[in-house]
Amino acid sequence: MNTTHTTATTLGMRQTQLFTKTRKQAPSDEISKNAQYLIRAGYLHKEMAGVYSYLPLGLRVLDKITTIIREEMNSIGGQEIRLSTLQDQGPWSASGRWSSADVDVWFKTELQNGTELGLGWTHEEPVTNLMRDHISSYRDLPQYVYQIQTKFRNEVRAKSGIMRTREFLMKDLYSFSRDQEGLDAFYDEAALAYMRVFTRLNLGDVTYKTFASGGAFSKYSHEFQTLSDAGEDIIYVSKEKGIAINKEVYTDEVLKDLGITRDSLVEEKAIEVGNIFKLGTRFSESIGLTFKDEDGKDQFPIMGCYGIGPNRLMGTVAELHSDEKGLVWPKSIAPFKAHIVRIGEVEEVVAHADALYETLTEQGIETLYDDRDVRAGEKFADSDLLGIPVRIVVSQNTLTEGQLEVVVRATGEKKMQTENELIEELSE
Ligand code: ATP
Ligand code: MG
């Protein structure tokens, strides 16, 4: 018996043990491509409009995305925390963001005694508040803390599948610096780390650092916008400079400021996958977070916030890396690296496919094994829909030839390989 288990962390999975089924049709009210494919392939379950559950294959993809984000945030000095979802009114009243009239995305609930609580839709207030226990001197700064945690937002519209939902993961990082220079330097480093995340997800070529409105403290904030017709935003892209301008700040004044001419820009639809923002002392002042500087004087830390949406990124990859047959995952976040598709139930074919599955997983190669007794056509269609980067066909034919038929999902390239050649390639 094989010893692998069907959980998000294991190397191998047999499809006869995978409880999810593929389906021909997405729910009729599902209009977005990302959710249609992800539901049909059994990655997701739609609970209601704007709310999705993640099934084994979907969770594997999401976990890989968050792992990449975590690695990049750790690489710039981020310390991971996990803040509560239930929110006490105190700090939010202090900052002026408790009222649902001011913040229309709040979900609120209450305790048995009637006390109102909120479900966190962002976390500037609680993180600033908790830092009052830990930051008191200039020696305590800078600090960079982040979390990957569920946010709740009562979004008016939910039409973009998992790209805009009412319950979603956010990686939110908060920086606390002594001075403006400290913030500026970290902000630039964070922007580079963001681009590394997008590059690792195969979105680097089509994701632009985009100038957006900055609020009271700085002229601009920056969004990271991935070009896609499925996007809800309009941006103006300078291919030459590798940057873009959001429609909301697209004025003559801003163009002049950035040294860009109108005719060098192309209007594009885009998905906002991330957002970085200089907050200044907006929250440290209102919530009362101070530190003593070198002269013993009280100062407010200068803050920044940095958000990325892992679910929205997964949806974005599904939109961009898919074709008419289904999903086409980049290797970095595919639920499995290899998909063994066994054709036929003949004893020696079964034995061969079983052995290959054992070998690949023993070699540390994440492998999904289609060991189901169903028609070849159905297996190939499912394999295309699932979108695992490399398909390995094991059949009476390949057995006779003494080689495996290997198909690259992204290109359709087909080749005959020995087991050793295959392992070498997959181990790269
Ligand atoms: P949008 O303008 O799309 O509503 P936002 O400005 O409200 O986004 P932020 O508050 O900056 O978004 O959140 C940081 C990141 O979290 C976004 O860049 C996006 O990737 C993700 N995100 C925001 N709202 C949602 C949502 N409703 N569903 C999924 N991901 C989201
Ligand atoms: Mg929003």
GROMACS .gro file of C-alpha atoms and ligand atoms in nm:
model
  460
    1MET     CA    1   0.000   0.000   0.000
    2ASN     CA    2   0.124   0.347  -0.071
    3THR     CA    3   0.211   0.548   0.234
    4THR     CA    4   0.135   0.897   0.107
    5HIS     CA    5  -0.163   1.085   0.245
    6THR     CA    6  -0.407   1.310   0.073
    7THR     CA    7  -0.336   1.634   0.254
    8ALA     CA    8  -0.205   1.968   0.136
    9THR     CA    9   0.151   1.889   0.239
   10THR     CA   10   0.203   1.548   0.090
   11LEU     CA   11   0.396   1.464  -0.222
   12GLY     CA   12   0.156   1.228  -0.388
   13MET     CA   13  -0.212   1.178  -0.436
   14ARG     CA   14  -0.411   0.908  -0.613
   15GLN     CA   15  -0.717   1.039  -0.788
   16THR     CA   16  -0.924   0.745  -0.663
   17GLN     CA   17  -0.861   0.888  -0.315
   18LEU     CA   18  -0.927   1.250  -0.407
   19PHE     CA   19  -1.285   1.325  -0.308
   20THR     CA   20  -1.333   1.610  -0.553
   21LYS     CA   21  -1.488   1.553  -0.893
   22THR     CA   22  -1.445   1.753  -1.208
   23ARG     CA   23  -1.760   1.880  -1.375
   24LYS     CA   24  -1.864   1.987  -1.722
   25GLN     CA   25  -2.052   2.298  -1.614
   26ALA     CA   26  -1.978   2.573  -1.367
   27PRO     CA   27  -2.272   2.709  -1.162
   28SER     CA   28  -2.494   2.911  -1.396
   29ASP     CA   29  -2.450   3.231  -1.194
   30GLU     CA   30  -2.071   3.210  -1.217
   31ILE     CA   31  -1.962   3.452  -1.489
   32SER     CA   32  -1.590   3.484  -1.428
   33LYS     CA   33  -1.341   3.258  -1.602
   34ASN     CA   34  -1.121   3.203  -1.296
   35ALA     CA   35  -1.404   3.070  -1.081
   36GLN     CA   36  -1.561   2.872  -1.368
   37TYR     CA   37  -1.241   2.677  -1.428
   38LEU     CA   38  -1.150   2.645  -1.062
   39ILE     CA   39  -1.495   2.512  -0.974
   40ARG     CA   40  -1.511   2.279  -1.274
   41ALA     CA   41  -1.168   2.139  -1.189
   42GLY     CA   42  -1.271   2.083  -0.826
   43TYR     CA   43  -1.032   2.338  -0.676
   44LEU     CA   44  -1.310   2.545  -0.525
   45HIS     CA   45  -1.662   2.522  -0.393
   46LYS     CA   46  -1.890   2.821  -0.428
   47GLU     CA   47  -2.074   2.878  -0.100
   48MET     CA   48  -2.267   3.186  -0.212
   49ALA     CA   49  -2.201   3.499  -0.413
   50GLY     CA   50  -1.858   3.631  -0.317
   51VAL     CA   51  -1.774   3.340  -0.084
   52TYR     CA   52  -1.570   3.034  -0.183
   53SER     CA   53  -1.423   2.734  -0.006
   54TYR     CA   54  -1.090   2.583  -0.104
   55LEU     CA   55  -1.074   2.209  -0.173
   56PRO     CA   56  -0.757   1.995  -0.162
   57LEU     CA   57  -0.614   2.099  -0.500
   58GLY     CA   58  -0.713   2.463  -0.453
   59LEU     CA   59  -0.566   2.472  -0.105
   60ARG     CA   60  -0.235   2.339  -0.236
   61VAL     CA   61  -0.218   2.624  -0.487
   62LEU     CA   62  -0.316   2.885  -0.231
   63ASP     CA   63  -0.061   2.750   0.019
   64LYS     CA   64   0.214   2.773  -0.242
   65ILE     CA   65   0.123   3.132  -0.316
   66THR     CA   66   0.131   3.224   0.052
   67THR     CA   67   0.462   3.041   0.094
   68ILE     CA   68   0.618   3.251  -0.183
   69ILE     CA   69   0.481   3.570  -0.030
   70ARG     CA   70   0.604   3.466   0.315
   71GLU     CA   71   0.956   3.396   0.182
   72GLU     CA   72   0.974   3.737   0.018
   73MET     CA   73   0.840   3.920   0.324
   74ASN     CA   74   1.088   3.738   0.548
   75SER     CA   75   1.366   3.835   0.306
   76ILE     CA   76   1.307   4.205   0.375
   77GLY     CA   77   1.295   4.161   0.750
   78GLY     CA   78   0.925   4.097   0.803
   79GLN     CA   79   0.821   3.921   1.124
   80GLU     CA   80   0.507   3.712   1.094
   81ILE     CA   81   0.221   3.754   1.337
   82ARG     CA   82  -0.148   3.663   1.335
   83LEU     CA   83  -0.389   3.930   1.452
   84SER     CA   84  -0.743   3.852   1.561
   85THR     CA   85  -1.035   3.878   1.324
   86LEU     CA   86  -1.275   3.999   1.595
   87GLN     CA   87  -1.219   4.369   1.643
   88ASP     CA   88  -1.273   4.582   1.951
   89GLN     CA   89  -1.418   4.922   1.883
   90GLY     CA   90  -1.156   5.120   2.082
   91PRO     CA   91  -0.868   5.178   1.840
   92TRP     CA   92  -1.107   5.216   1.546
   93SER     CA   93  -1.301   5.490   1.719
   94ALA     CA   94  -0.970   5.661   1.793
   95SER     CA   95  -0.875   5.663   1.426
   96GLY     CA   96  -1.223   5.756   1.310
   97ARG     CA   97  -1.285   5.437   1.115
   98TRP     CA   98  -1.540   5.257   1.331
   99SER     CA   99  -1.859   5.403   1.190
  100SER     CA  100  -2.016   5.200   0.910
  101ALA     CA  101  -2.120   5.531   0.759
  102ASP     CA  102  -1.749   5.611   0.705
  103VAL     CA  103  -1.636   5.257   0.618
  104ASP     CA  104  -1.901   5.082   0.413
  105VAL     CA  105  -1.728   4.742   0.398
  106TRP     CA  106  -1.754   4.663   0.772
  107PHE     CA  107  -1.916   4.341   0.880
  108LYS     CA  108  -2.026   4.390   1.241
  109THR     CA  109  -2.153   4.150   1.501
  110GLU     CA  110  -2.218   4.167   1.872
  111LEU     CA  111  -2.148   3.995   2.202
  112GLN     CA  112  -2.428   3.837   2.410
  113ASN     CA  113  -2.435   4.157   2.619
  114GLY     CA  114  -2.490   4.372   2.313
  115THR     CA  115  -2.136   4.509   2.277
  116GLU     CA  116  -2.059   4.570   1.912
  117LEU     CA  117  -1.761   4.396   1.749
  118GLY     CA  118  -1.622   4.425   1.398
  119LEU     CA  119  -1.471   4.164   1.167
  120GLY     CA  120  -1.132   4.292   1.055
  121TRP     CA  121  -1.128   4.431   0.700
  122THR     CA  122  -0.772   4.567   0.744
  123HIS     CA  123  -0.549   4.592   1.053
  124GLU     CA  124  -0.375   4.930   1.087
  125GLU     CA  125  -0.561   5.006   1.410
  126PRO     CA  126  -0.501   4.684   1.608
  127VAL     CA  127  -0.138   4.652   1.497
  128THR     CA  128  -0.061   5.011   1.592
  129ASN     CA  129  -0.239   4.962   1.923
  130LEU     CA  130  -0.047   4.645   2.013
  131MET     CA  131   0.285   4.810   1.926
  132ARG     CA  132   0.228   5.050   2.217
  133ASP     CA  133   0.336   4.759   2.440
  134HIS     CA  134   0.657   4.699   2.244
  135ILE     CA  135   0.787   5.025   2.100
  136SER     CA  136   0.905   5.293   2.339
  137SER     CA  137   1.248   5.406   2.223
  138TYR     CA  138   1.420   5.487   1.892
  139ARG     CA  139   1.619   5.170   1.963
  140ASP     CA  140   1.300   4.969   1.911
  141LEU     CA  141   1.268   5.091   1.553
  142PRO     CA  142   1.232   5.007   1.272
  143GLN     CA  143   0.986   4.719   1.294
  144TYR     CA  144   0.822   4.533   1.008
  145VAL     CA  145   0.540   4.297   1.097
  146TYR     CA  146   0.308   4.109   0.870
  147GLN     CA  147   0.037   3.850   0.868
  148ILE     CA  148  -0.144   3.630   0.621
  149GLN     CA  149  -0.495   3.629   0.755
  150THR     CA  150  -0.862   3.629   0.662
  151LYS     CA  151  -1.025   3.964   0.599
  152PHE     CA  152  -1.398   4.028   0.581
  153ARG     CA  153  -1.536   4.301   0.358
  154ASN     CA  154  -1.896   4.368   0.275
  155GLU     CA  155  -1.818   4.438  -0.091
  156VAL     CA  156  -2.109   4.578  -0.290
  157ARG     CA  157  -2.026   4.381  -0.602
  158ALA     CA  158  -1.889   4.029  -0.621
  159LYS     CA  159  -1.853   3.945  -0.988
  160SER     CA  160  -1.490   3.859  -1.046
  161GLY     CA  161  -1.484   3.510  -0.896
  162ILE     CA  162  -1.214   3.476  -0.631
  163MET     CA  163  -1.067   3.812  -0.726
  164ARG     CA  164  -1.327   4.007  -0.528
  165THR     CA  165  -1.487   3.820  -0.243
  166ARG     CA  166  -1.635   3.904   0.095
  167GLU     CA  167  -1.398   3.675   0.284
  168PHE     CA  168  -1.041   3.653   0.158
  169LEU     CA  169  -0.680   3.620   0.262
  170MET     CA  170  -0.461   3.923   0.273
  171LYS     CA  171  -0.093   3.950   0.339
  172ASP     CA  172  -0.071   4.280   0.516
  173LEU     CA  173   0.261   4.417   0.635
  174TYR     CA  174   0.300   4.725   0.853
  175SER     CA  175   0.625   4.920   0.886
  176PHE     CA  176   0.720   5.144   1.177
  177SER     CA  177   1.014   5.375   1.111
  178ARG     CA  178   1.195   5.646   1.303
  179ASP     CA  179   1.196   5.892   1.019
  180GLN     CA  180   1.093   5.960   0.664
  181GLU     CA  181   1.420   5.826   0.516
  182GLY     CA  182   1.367   5.497   0.695
  183LEU     CA  183   1.017   5.464   0.557
  184ASP     CA  184   1.122   5.564   0.204
  185ALA     CA  185   1.402   5.308   0.195
  186PHE     CA  186   1.184   5.026   0.322
  187TYR     CA  187   0.900   5.123   0.090
  188ASP     CA  188   1.130   5.082  -0.212
  189GLU     CA  189   1.254   4.748  -0.081
  190ALA     CA  190   0.897   4.629  -0.032
  191ALA     CA  191   0.812   4.729  -0.390
  192LEU     CA  192   1.103   4.516  -0.515
  193ALA     CA  193   0.994   4.223  -0.298
  194TYR     CA  194   0.644   4.254  -0.445
  195MET     CA  195   0.780   4.235  -0.797
  196ARG     CA  196   0.975   3.921  -0.701
  197VAL     CA  197   0.648   3.764  -0.581
  198PHE     CA  198   0.476   3.844  -0.911
  199THR     CA  199   0.771   3.718  -1.113
  200ARG     CA  200   0.768   3.388  -0.923
  201LEU     CA  201   0.399   3.353  -1.011
  202ASN     CA  202   0.472   3.410  -1.382
  203LEU     CA  203   0.297   3.746  -1.371
  204GLY     CA  204   0.612   3.959  -1.375
  205ASP     CA  205   0.597   4.054  -1.743
  206VAL     CA  206   0.246   4.192  -1.721
  207THR     CA  207   0.246   4.347  -1.374
  208TYR     CA  208   0.319   4.718  -1.341
  209LYS     CA  209   0.403   4.934  -1.046
  210THR     CA  210   0.125   5.189  -1.082
  211PHE     CA  211   0.096   5.540  -0.942
  212ALA     CA  212  -0.225   5.587  -0.747
  213SER     CA  213  -0.361   5.844  -0.507
  214GLY     CA  214  -0.156   5.884  -0.194
  215GLY     CA  215  -0.375   6.031   0.076
  216ALA     CA  216  -0.272   6.312   0.311
  217PHE     CA  217   0.083   6.201   0.381
  218SER     CA  218   0.239   6.133   0.042
  219LYS     CA  219   0.166   6.238  -0.311
  220TYR     CA  220   0.123   5.885  -0.442
  221SER     CA  221   0.064   5.533  -0.328
  222HIS     CA  222   0.151   5.244  -0.555
  223GLU     CA  223  -0.063   4.964  -0.680
  224PHE     CA  224   0.063   4.657  -0.856
  225GLN     CA  225  -0.159   4.607  -1.156
  226THR     CA  226  -0.163   4.296  -1.374
  227LEU     CA  227  -0.285   4.354  -1.728
  228SER     CA  228  -0.601   4.153  -1.797
  229ASP     CA  229  -0.938   4.203  -1.960
  230ALA     CA  230  -1.084   4.051  -1.645
  231GLY     CA  231  -0.956   4.348  -1.445
  232GLU     CA  232  -1.182   4.609  -1.291
  233ASP     CA  233  -0.929   4.893  -1.309
  234ILE     CA  234  -0.820   5.117  -1.595
  235ILE     CA  235  -0.453   5.212  -1.602
  236TYR     CA  236  -0.223   5.394  -1.843
  237VAL     CA  237   0.093   5.198  -1.911
  238SER     CA  238   0.432   5.328  -2.013
  239LYS     CA  239   0.596   5.015  -2.156
  240GLU     CA  240   0.914   5.211  -2.204
  241LYS     CA  241   0.945   5.312  -1.838
  242GLY     CA  242   0.788   4.995  -1.702
  243ILE     CA  243   0.540   5.187  -1.490
  244ALA     CA  244   0.174   5.282  -1.509
  245ILE     CA  245  -0.068   5.545  -1.385
  246ASN     CA  246  -0.408   5.465  -1.240
  247LYS     CA  247  -0.703   5.637  -1.405
  248GLU     CA  248  -0.787   5.808  -1.074
  249VAL     CA  249  -0.467   6.017  -1.086
  250TYR     CA  250  -0.431   6.041  -1.463
  251THR     CA  251  -0.404   6.421  -1.499
  252ASP     CA  252  -0.178   6.659  -1.689
  253GLU     CA  253  -0.021   6.761  -1.362
  254VAL     CA  254   0.073   6.404  -1.270
  255LEU     CA  255   0.205   6.330  -1.618
  256LYS     CA  256   0.428   6.632  -1.596
  257ASP     CA  257   0.539   6.534  -1.247
  258LEU     CA  258   0.641   6.187  -1.370
  259GLY     CA  259   0.794   6.315  -1.693
  260ILE     CA  260   0.563   6.109  -1.912
  261THR     CA  261   0.385   6.224  -2.224
  262ARG     CA  262   0.024   6.129  -2.291
  263ASP     CA  263   0.099   5.975  -2.631
  264SER     CA  264   0.354   5.731  -2.486
  265LEU     CA  265   0.084   5.570  -2.270
  266VAL     CA  266  -0.147   5.283  -2.353
  267GLU     CA  267  -0.484   5.242  -2.181
  268GLU     CA  268  -0.526   4.892  -2.038
  269LYS     CA  269  -0.762   4.699  -1.812
  270ALA     CA  270  -0.585   4.557  -1.510
  271ILE     CA  271  -0.625   4.365  -1.185
  272GLU     CA  272  -0.492   4.527  -0.868
  273VAL     CA  273  -0.296   4.244  -0.708
  274GLY     CA  274  -0.115   4.450  -0.447
  275ASN     CA  275  -0.097   4.794  -0.293
  276ILE     CA  276   0.164   4.982  -0.091
  277PHE     CA  277   0.095   5.300   0.097
  278LYS     CA  278   0.286   5.553   0.307
  279LEU     CA  279   0.069   5.623   0.607
  280GLY     CA  280   0.290   5.873   0.789
  281THR     CA  281   0.171   5.931   1.144
  282ARG     CA  282  -0.201   5.902   1.066
  283PHE     CA  283  -0.240   5.596   1.292
  284SER     CA  284   0.046   5.638   1.538
  285GLU     CA  285  -0.092   5.981   1.627
  286SER     CA  286  -0.459   5.890   1.654
  287ILE     CA  287  -0.391   5.570   1.848
  288GLY     CA  288  -0.113   5.715   2.062
  289LEU     CA  289   0.195   5.513   1.964
  290THR     CA  290   0.508   5.712   2.050
  291PHE     CA  291   0.880   5.657   2.100
  292LYS     CA  292   1.152   5.860   2.271
  293ASP     CA  293   1.409   5.988   2.022
  294GLU     CA  294   1.782   6.030   2.098
  295ASP     CA  295   1.708   6.356   2.278
  296GLY     CA  296   1.442   6.195   2.495
  297LYS     CA  297   1.165   6.370   2.305
  298ASP     CA  298   0.838   6.192   2.219
  299GLN     CA  299   0.789   6.120   1.848
  300PHE     CA  300   0.537   5.928   1.642
  301PRO     CA  301   0.668   5.636   1.432
  302ILE     CA  302   0.625   5.691   1.058
  303MET     CA  303   0.420   5.403   0.921
  304GLY     CA  304   0.360   5.228   0.593
  305CYS     CA  305   0.125   4.948   0.492
  306TYR     CA  306   0.170   4.686   0.223
  307GLY     CA  307  -0.106   4.453   0.102
  308ILE     CA  308  -0.124   4.158  -0.132
  309GLY     CA  309  -0.425   3.934  -0.200
  310PRO     CA  310  -0.328   3.563  -0.231
  311ASN     CA  311  -0.676   3.458  -0.350
  312ARG     CA  312  -0.689   3.741  -0.599
  313LEU     CA  313  -0.345   3.635  -0.721
  314MET     CA  314  -0.464   3.277  -0.765
  315GLY     CA  315  -0.761   3.406  -0.965
  316THR     CA  316  -0.531   3.628  -1.170
  317VAL     CA  317  -0.303   3.336  -1.256
  318ALA     CA  318  -0.610   3.131  -1.352
  319GLU     CA  319  -0.726   3.412  -1.581
  320LEU     CA  320  -0.389   3.463  -1.747
  321HIS     CA  321  -0.252   3.110  -1.748
  322SER     CA  322  -0.536   2.910  -1.898
  323ASP     CA  323  -0.659   2.813  -2.242
  324GLU     CA  324  -0.979   2.676  -2.395
  325LYS     CA  325  -0.917   2.338  -2.231
  326GLY     CA  326  -0.857   2.457  -1.880
  327LEU     CA  327  -0.596   2.577  -1.633
  328VAL     CA  328  -0.222   2.597  -1.709
  329TRP     CA  329  -0.041   2.642  -1.377
  330PRO     CA  330   0.311   2.777  -1.358
  331LYS     CA  331   0.542   2.522  -1.193
  332SER     CA  332   0.591   2.742  -0.888
  333ILE     CA  333   0.230   2.713  -0.769
  334ALA     CA  334   0.088   2.409  -0.950
  335PRO     CA  335  -0.086   2.173  -0.705
  336PHE     CA  336   0.142   1.896  -0.835
  337LYS     CA  337   0.441   1.903  -1.067
  338ALA     CA  338   0.353   1.585  -1.254
  339HIS     CA  339   0.032   1.411  -1.351
  340ILE     CA  340   0.053   1.040  -1.425
  341VAL     CA  341  -0.232   0.940  -1.650
  342ARG     CA  342  -0.268   0.564  -1.664
  343ILE     CA  343  -0.451   0.430  -1.966
  344GLY     CA  344  -0.595   0.084  -1.917
  345GLU     CA  345  -0.643  -0.163  -1.636
  346VAL     CA  346  -0.414  -0.435  -1.769
  347GLU     CA  347  -0.213  -0.576  -1.482
  348GLU     CA  348   0.130  -0.490  -1.616
  349VAL     CA  349   0.026  -0.134  -1.705
  350VAL     CA  350  -0.114  -0.087  -1.356
  351ALA     CA  351   0.203  -0.228  -1.201
  352HIS     CA  352   0.418   0.000  -1.412
  353ALA     CA  353   0.217   0.314  -1.335
  354ASP     CA  354   0.209   0.226  -0.964
  355ALA     CA  355   0.586   0.185  -0.964
  356LEU     CA  356   0.640   0.514  -1.145
  357TYR     CA  357   0.417   0.690  -0.893
  358GLU     CA  358   0.621   0.543  -0.607
  359THR     CA  359   0.948   0.643  -0.774
  360LEU     CA  360   0.847   1.002  -0.849
  361THR     CA  361   0.716   1.068  -0.499
  362GLU     CA  362   1.023   0.904  -0.346
  363GLN     CA  363   1.231   1.143  -0.558
  364GLY     CA  364   1.045   1.432  -0.398
  365ILE     CA  365   0.841   1.512  -0.707
  366GLU     CA  366   0.484   1.613  -0.627
  367THR     CA  367   0.269   1.379  -0.831
  368LEU     CA  368  -0.099   1.333  -0.894
  369TYR     CA  369  -0.180   0.985  -1.021
  370ASP     CA  370  -0.492   0.925  -1.227
  371ASP     CA  371  -0.550   0.563  -1.126
  372ARG     CA  372  -0.923   0.577  -1.199
  373ASP     CA  373  -1.093   0.318  -1.419
  374VAL     CA  374  -1.244   0.564  -1.667
  375ARG     CA  375  -1.219   0.623  -2.042
  376ALA     CA  376  -0.895   0.765  -2.182
  377GLY     CA  377  -1.077   1.063  -2.336
  378GLU     CA  378  -1.222   1.159  -2.002
  379LYS     CA  379  -0.883   1.129  -1.834
  380PHE     CA  380  -0.712   1.352  -2.089
  381ALA     CA  381  -0.989   1.614  -2.072
  382ASP     CA  382  -0.967   1.617  -1.692
  383SER     CA  383  -0.591   1.638  -1.706
  384ASP     CA  384  -0.612   1.941  -1.937
  385LEU     CA  385  -0.869   2.102  -1.709
  386LEU     CA  386  -0.658   2.046  -1.394
  387GLY     CA  387  -0.359   2.209  -1.561
  388ILE     CA  388  -0.067   2.029  -1.396
  389PRO     CA  389   0.252   2.130  -1.584
  390VAL     CA  390   0.365   1.785  -1.700
  391ARG     CA  391   0.147   1.488  -1.799
  392ILE     CA  392   0.298   1.141  -1.814
  393VAL     CA  393   0.101   0.883  -2.006
  394VAL     CA  394   0.149   0.519  -1.908
  395SER     CA  395  -0.025   0.273  -2.139
  396GLN     CA  396   0.022  -0.062  -2.311
  397ASN     CA  397   0.179   0.140  -2.591
  398THR     CA  398   0.438   0.321  -2.383
  399LEU     CA  399   0.516  -0.007  -2.209
  400THR     CA  400   0.589  -0.175  -2.541
  401GLU     CA  401   0.811   0.115  -2.646
  402GLY     CA  402   0.991   0.111  -2.313
  403GLN     CA  403   0.948   0.488  -2.281
  404LEU     CA  404   0.703   0.727  -2.125
  405GLU     CA  405   0.492   0.974  -2.320
  406VAL     CA  406   0.543   1.314  -2.166
  407VAL     CA  407   0.321   1.610  -2.255
  408VAL     CA  408   0.395   1.967  -2.148
  409ARG     CA  409   0.061   2.130  -2.061
  410ALA     CA  410   0.166   2.487  -2.146
  411THR     CA  411   0.293   2.417  -2.497
  412GLY     CA  412   0.133   2.087  -2.589
  413GLU     CA  413   0.483   1.960  -2.668
  414LYS     CA  414   0.491   1.580  -2.669
  415LYS     CA  415   0.804   1.370  -2.620
  416MET     CA  416   0.908   1.014  -2.544
  417GLN     CA  417   1.138   0.991  -2.244
  418THR     CA  418   1.298   0.727  -2.031
  419GLU     CA  419   1.214   0.731  -1.663
  420ASN     CA  420   1.559   0.870  -1.580
  421GLU     CA  421   1.530   1.155  -1.830
  422LEU     CA  422   1.189   1.241  -1.691
  423ILE     CA  423   1.307   1.242  -1.329
  424GLU     CA  424   1.605   1.455  -1.418
  425GLU     CA  425   1.384   1.710  -1.590
  426LEU     CA  426   1.124   1.718  -1.313
  427SER     CA  427   1.389   1.754  -1.043
  428GLU     CA  428   1.527   2.075  -1.194
  429ATP     P1  429  -0.989   4.715  -0.459
  429ATP     O1  430  -0.966   4.856  -0.508
  429ATP     O2  431  -0.973   4.613  -0.564
  429ATP     O3  432  -1.117   4.703  -0.381
  429ATP     P2  433  -0.846   4.771  -0.222
  429ATP     O4  434  -0.778   4.898  -0.255
  429ATP     O5  435  -0.969   4.776  -0.141
  429ATP     O6  436  -0.873   4.687  -0.356
  429ATP     P3  437  -0.649   4.693  -0.029
  429ATP     O7  438  -0.732   4.735   0.085
  429ATP     O8  439  -0.531   4.771  -0.065
  429ATP     O9  440  -0.742   4.671  -0.157
  429ATP    O10  441  -0.609   4.540  -0.009
  429ATP     C1  442  -0.482   4.486  -0.044
  429ATP     C2  443  -0.497   4.374  -0.143
  429ATP    O11  444  -0.593   4.279  -0.099
  429ATP     C3  445  -0.547   4.417  -0.279
  429ATP    O12  446  -0.443   4.467  -0.357
  429ATP     C4  447  -0.603   4.288  -0.333
  429ATP    O13  448  -0.499   4.207  -0.386
  429ATP     C5  449  -0.659   4.222  -0.210
  429ATP     N1  450  -0.804   4.244  -0.199
  429ATP     C6  451  -0.869   4.357  -0.165
  429ATP     N2  452  -1.001   4.340  -0.162
  429ATP     C7  453  -1.022   4.210  -0.196
  429ATP     C8  454  -1.140   4.130  -0.211
  429ATP     N3  455  -1.261   4.180  -0.189
  429ATP     N4  456  -1.124   4.000  -0.248
  429ATP     C9  457  -1.002   3.947  -0.270
  429ATP     N5  458  -0.888   4.018  -0.255
  429ATP    C10  459  -0.897   4.147  -0.220
  430MG      MG  460  -1.166   4.765  -0.197
   0.00000   0.00000   0.00000
